[in-house]
Coordinates of C-alpha atoms and ligand atoms in Angstrom, one line a residue:
M204 CA 0.2 0.0 -0.1
K205 CA 1.1 3.4 -1.1
H206 CA 0.7 6.6 0.7
K207 CA 0.7 9.5 -1.3
L208 CA 1.5 12.8 -0.5
T209 CA -0.2 15.0 -2.3
S210 CA 1.6 18.4 -0.9
I211 CA 4.3 18.6 1.9
N212 CA 2.4 17.7 5.9
Y213 CA 5.3 18.1 8.4
F214 CA 3.0 16.1 10.9
E215 CA 2.2 13.2 8.3
L216 CA 5.9 13.0 7.3
E217 CA 7.1 12.6 10.7
L218 CA 4.5 10.1 11.7
I219 CA 5.4 8.4 9.1
F220 CA 9.2 8.5 9.8
C221 CA 8.3 7.3 13.0
H222 CA 6.2 4.4 12.1
K223 CA 8.1 3.2 9.0
I224 CA 11.9 4.1 10.1
L225 CA 11.9 4.2 13.6
K226 CA 9.2 1.0 13.5
L227 CA 7.4 2.5 16.4
N228 CA 4.2 1.0 16.9
S229 CA 2.8 4.3 18.8
L230 CA 2.8 8.0 17.0
H231 CA 2.9 9.6 20.4
Y232 CA 5.7 10.4 22.3
G233 CA 5.6 8.3 25.5
Y234 CA 5.3 8.8 29.1
W235 CA 9.5 8.5 30.7
R236 CA 10.2 7.7 33.9
P237 CA 13.3 9.8 35.2
S238 CA 16.2 7.4 35.5
D239 CA 15.3 5.6 32.1
K240 CA 18.7 5.8 29.9
I241 CA 17.5 7.4 26.5
D242 CA 17.7 5.1 23.1
I243 CA 14.5 3.0 21.0
N244 CA 14.0 0.7 23.5
N245 CA 13.0 3.0 26.4
L246 CA 11.2 5.0 23.9
R247 CA 9.0 2.0 22.9
K248 CA 8.7 1.2 26.7
A249 CA 8.0 4.7 27.2
Q250 CA 5.2 4.7 24.1
A251 CA 3.3 1.7 26.5
R252 CA 3.4 3.2 29.5
Y253 CA 1.9 6.4 28.5
T254 CA -1.3 4.4 26.7
K255 CA -1.6 2.8 30.2
H256 CA -0.9 6.3 32.2
L257 CA -3.9 7.8 29.7
L258 CA -6.0 4.8 30.7
D259 CA -5.7 5.5 34.5
F260 CA -7.7 8.9 34.1
I261 CA -10.9 6.9 32.0
P262 CA -13.7 7.4 34.2
R263 CA -15.3 4.2 36.0
G264 CA -18.8 3.5 34.1
T265 CA -17.3 4.5 31.1
K266 CA -18.4 1.9 28.5
N267 CA -18.1 3.3 24.9
I268 CA -15.3 5.3 23.5
L269 CA -14.4 7.7 20.2
D270 CA -10.9 7.5 20.1
V271 CA -9.9 11.0 18.0
G272 CA -7.0 10.8 15.5
C273 CA -6.5 6.9 16.4
G274 CA -3.1 7.1 14.5
V275 CA -2.1 3.3 13.7
G276 CA -4.5 2.4 16.6
D277 CA -2.3 1.1 19.5
N278 CA -4.5 3.3 22.3
A279 CA -7.7 2.2 20.6
M280 CA -6.2 -1.4 20.6
V281 CA -5.7 -1.5 24.6
L282 CA -8.6 -0.2 25.2
E283 CA -10.4 -2.5 22.8
K284 CA -8.6 -5.4 25.1
K285 CA -9.9 -3.9 28.6
G286 CA -13.6 -4.3 27.1
Y287 CA -13.9 -0.8 26.0
S288 CA -16.4 -0.7 23.5
V289 CA -14.2 1.6 20.7
T290 CA -14.8 3.8 17.6
G291 CA -11.8 5.1 16.0
V292 CA -11.1 8.1 13.5
T293 CA -8.5 8.9 11.6
P294 CA -8.2 10.8 7.9
D295 CA -5.3 9.2 7.0
K296 CA -5.8 6.5 4.5
Y297 CA -2.6 4.9 5.4
Q298 CA -3.2 4.6 9.7
Y299 CA -6.8 3.4 8.4
E300 CA -5.4 0.3 6.5
I301 CA -3.1 -0.3 9.3
L302 CA -5.9 -0.5 12.3
K303 CA -7.8 -2.6 9.5
S304 CA -5.4 -5.0 9.3
M305 CA -4.6 -5.8 12.8
N306 CA -7.9 -5.3 14.6
N307 CA -10.2 -8.0 13.3
D308 CA -13.3 -5.4 12.9
N309 CA -13.2 -5.1 16.7
I310 CA -12.9 -1.6 16.3
S311 CA -15.0 0.8 14.2
L312 CA -13.1 2.8 12.3
E313 CA -14.3 5.8 10.4
L314 CA -12.0 7.4 8.1
T315 CA -12.4 11.0 8.5
K316 CA -11.6 14.0 9.6
F317 CA -13.4 14.5 13.1
E318 CA -14.8 17.7 11.9
N319 CA -16.6 15.8 9.5
L320 CA -17.5 12.9 11.3
K321 CA -21.5 11.5 11.1
T322 CA -22.4 9.3 13.4
D323 CA -26.0 8.7 15.9
K324 CA -23.8 7.3 18.1
K325 CA -23.4 9.2 21.8
F326 CA -19.9 8.1 23.7
D327 CA -19.5 8.1 27.3
C328 CA -16.0 9.6 26.6
I329 CA -14.1 11.0 23.7
L330 CA -10.1 10.8 23.5
M331 CA -7.8 13.0 21.7
S332 CA -4.6 11.9 22.1
E333 CA -2.2 14.2 20.3
S334 CA -4.6 15.5 18.0
S335 CA -6.5 18.1 19.4
H336 CA -4.4 20.6 17.3
Y337 CA -5.6 19.2 14.0
F338 CA -8.8 20.8 14.3
D339 CA -10.3 24.2 15.2
M340 CA -10.5 24.5 19.0
D341 CA -14.0 25.5 18.4
V342 CA -15.0 23.0 16.3
G343 CA -13.2 20.2 18.2
L344 CA -14.9 21.0 21.3
K345 CA -18.6 21.7 19.9
K346 CA -18.5 18.8 17.8
S347 CA -17.2 16.9 21.2
K348 CA -20.2 18.4 23.5
D349 CA -22.6 16.9 20.9
L350 CA -21.4 13.6 20.6
L351 CA -20.7 12.8 24.3
V352 CA -23.8 11.5 26.3
R353 CA -24.8 13.7 29.3
N354 CA -21.9 14.4 31.9
G355 CA -19.8 12.5 29.4
Y356 CA -16.0 13.1 29.3
L357 CA -13.4 14.7 27.0
L358 CA -9.8 13.3 27.7
V359 CA -6.9 15.1 25.9
A360 CA -3.7 14.8 25.7
N361 CA -1.5 17.0 24.1
I362 CA 1.2 19.9 23.7
F363 CA -0.1 23.5 24.6
R364 CA 1.6 26.8 24.1
K365 CA 2.1 28.8 27.2
K366 CA 1.2 32.3 25.9
Q367 CA 1.4 33.7 21.8
S368 CA 4.6 32.2 20.0
K369 CA 5.6 31.3 16.6
E370 CA 7.4 28.4 18.1
F371 CA 5.0 25.6 18.0
G372 CA 2.1 27.8 16.5
E373 CA 0.4 24.8 15.7
T374 CA -0.6 23.9 18.8
H375 CA -3.4 25.2 20.9
I376 CA -2.8 28.1 23.9
E377 CA -3.7 26.8 27.0
S378 CA -6.0 29.5 28.6
E379 CA -7.7 29.6 24.9
W380 CA -8.4 26.6 24.9
V381 CA -9.5 26.4 28.2
N382 CA -12.2 29.3 28.1
C383 CA -13.5 27.7 24.8
A384 CA -14.1 24.3 27.0
E385 CA -15.8 26.1 29.3
K386 CA -17.9 28.3 26.9
Y387 CA -19.0 24.5 25.9
G388 CA -20.0 23.8 29.1
F389 CA -16.9 21.1 30.3
N390 CA -15.4 21.5 33.7
I391 CA -12.0 20.5 34.7
I392 CA -11.7 17.2 36.3
Q393 CA -8.1 17.4 35.9
R394 CA -5.4 19.1 34.7
R395 CA -1.7 17.0 35.1
D396 CA 1.6 18.3 33.7
I397 CA 3.5 15.6 32.0
T398 CA 6.2 17.5 30.0
K399 CA 9.0 16.1 32.0
N400 CA 8.5 12.4 31.1
V401 CA 7.7 13.4 27.7
L402 CA 10.7 15.8 26.9
P403 CA 13.2 12.9 26.6
T404 CA 11.7 12.0 23.5
L405 CA 12.9 15.4 21.7
V406 CA 16.3 14.4 23.1
F407 CA 15.8 11.4 21.1
G408 CA 14.7 12.8 18.3
E409 CA 17.0 15.4 17.8
E410 CA 19.6 12.8 18.1
M411 CA 18.6 11.0 15.2
Y412 CA 18.1 14.3 13.2
K413 CA 21.5 15.4 13.8
K414 CA 22.7 11.3 13.7
Y415 CA 21.0 10.4 10.1
L416 CA 18.7 12.8 8.6
A417 CA 20.6 16.4 9.1
P418 CA 24.2 14.2 7.2
I419 CA 22.1 12.7 4.5
G420 CA 20.9 15.8 3.1
E421 CA 24.7 17.2 3.2
I422 CA 25.8 14.3 1.2
I423 CA 23.0 14.9 -1.1
D424 CA 24.8 18.6 -1.2
V425 CA 28.3 17.4 -1.9
Y426 CA 27.6 15.1 -3.8
F427 CA 25.8 17.0 -6.8
K428 CA 28.2 20.1 -6.3
K429 CA 31.2 18.3 -6.3
S430 CA 30.1 16.0 -9.5
S431 CA 28.8 18.7 -11.5
P432 CA 28.3 22.6 -10.6
A433 CA 26.7 23.3 -13.0
R434 CA 23.9 20.8 -13.1
A435 CA 23.9 21.9 -9.3
K436 CA 23.1 25.3 -10.3
I437 CA 20.4 24.3 -12.7
I438 CA 18.9 21.8 -10.0
E439 CA 19.1 24.8 -8.0
L440 CA 17.0 27.3 -9.6
I441 CA 14.1 24.6 -11.2
F442 CA 13.5 23.0 -8.0
A443 CA 13.9 25.9 -6.0
K444 CA 10.5 25.7 -4.0
D445 CA 10.7 22.6 -3.1
I446 CA 14.7 23.3 -1.7
K447 CA 13.0 26.5 0.4
R448 CA 10.3 23.9 1.7
L449 CA 12.9 21.2 2.5
F450 CA 14.7 24.0 4.7
S451 CA 11.3 25.0 6.7
L452 CA 11.2 21.5 6.9
Q453 CA 14.8 21.4 8.3
N454 CA 13.6 24.2 10.4
Y455 CA 10.7 22.8 11.7
L456 CA 12.3 19.5 12.6
Y457 CA 15.4 22.1 14.5
E458 CA 12.1 23.5 16.8
H459 CA 10.1 20.8 17.6
L460 CA 13.0 18.4 18.3
N461 CA 14.7 21.5 20.7
S462 CA 13.8 20.4 24.3
S463 CA 15.2 24.0 25.5
I464 CA 12.1 25.7 23.2
F465 CA 9.7 23.2 23.9
E466 CA 10.1 24.0 27.7
K467 CA 10.1 27.8 27.2
T468 CA 7.2 27.6 24.8
A469 CA 4.6 25.0 25.8
R470 CA 3.7 22.6 28.1
Y471 CA 2.6 18.7 27.5
L472 CA -1.1 17.9 29.9
V473 CA -3.3 15.6 29.9
F474 CA -6.7 17.1 30.6
L475 CA -10.2 15.5 31.8
L476 CA -13.2 17.7 31.3
Q477 CA -16.8 16.7 32.2
K478 CA -19.7 17.9 30.0
S479 CA -21.9 19.7 32.4
Ligands
SAM22 C1 0.2 12.7 16.6 S1 -1.1 11.5 15.9 C2 -1.5 11.1 17.6 C3 -2.4 9.0 16.8 C4 -2.4 8.7 18.1 N1 -3.8 9.3 18.7 C5 -1.5 8.5 19.3 O1 -1.7 8.4 20.3 O2 -0.5 7.3 19.4 C6 -2.2 12.3 15.2 C7 -3.1 12.0 14.9 O3 -4.7 12.9 14.3 C8 -4.9 12.4 13.4 N2 -5.7 13.9 12.5 C9 -5.1 14.6 11.9 N3 -6.2 15.5 11.5 C10 -7.6 15.0 12.1 C11 -8.6 15.7 11.9 N4 -9.1 16.8 11.4 N5 -9.6 14.9 13.0 C12 -9.3 13.8 13.2 N6 -7.8 13.1 13.2 C13 -7.2 13.9 12.7 C14 -3.7 12.1 12.5 O4 -4.2 11.1 11.0 C15 -3.3 10.9 13.3 O5 -4.1 10.0 13.4

């Protein structure tokens, strides 16, 4: 099965890198313990621990769960094994096919954006694990309110910015998001800051970037410039737009894998909200 990239989408590239190259079964940051050595095996363990950590937030009495942005389904599959009735949503065909091939139809799957999801079902709990920033907060929170049963829960784990900033600009600002949630009648039941437990993933990612991705770029650059400077110039002219995009991807990765920029700008938070 081929994943076709119609336009450069950094998040999707990142997800494919994690799944195809690093062979990770999960697409989230994971939950590290302070003493863990930073390596790929411990990243895998941290990712499994994160799912367990999330499950601890699910209130008693919950029977059915909507997993918004279910990725390759690791949270959804654990939830299903624990006996919850699970519906997963992803707009990504690549992830949808992977999950479809693994879950023997025990998890209902919807290939659509959350904003466009059409269903008559109501849910006891909606889970957004690192997906709440993919849609407008008003749209996401209103839709969640409509899809939840009375007194139902919304469990969100994600990066939130501390205030307006260029860095991590795709994520919501915590205070704005909380105000918006309150506007739609949600009460905050729990808020936990797990920044320290996710930061080692950035350190690992930065190491991967420096060790593998950056040198590949340099090798290609040197190859073209040394083998034929004239051809290199022509290529630069023809592919000027793509080269610019690649540089902005490089900046994106630099910013998103830099743990000190992360700590200065953002927090990783888990919120449990209840619809009133
Ligand atoms: C970082 S991954 C997280 C995956 C999974 N929840 C996890 O914790 O491993 C983000 C997920 O959100 C999905 N997504 C992106 N845009 C979305 C949208 N508009 N509606 C629903 N899901 C979306 C992506 O395809 C991906 O599955």
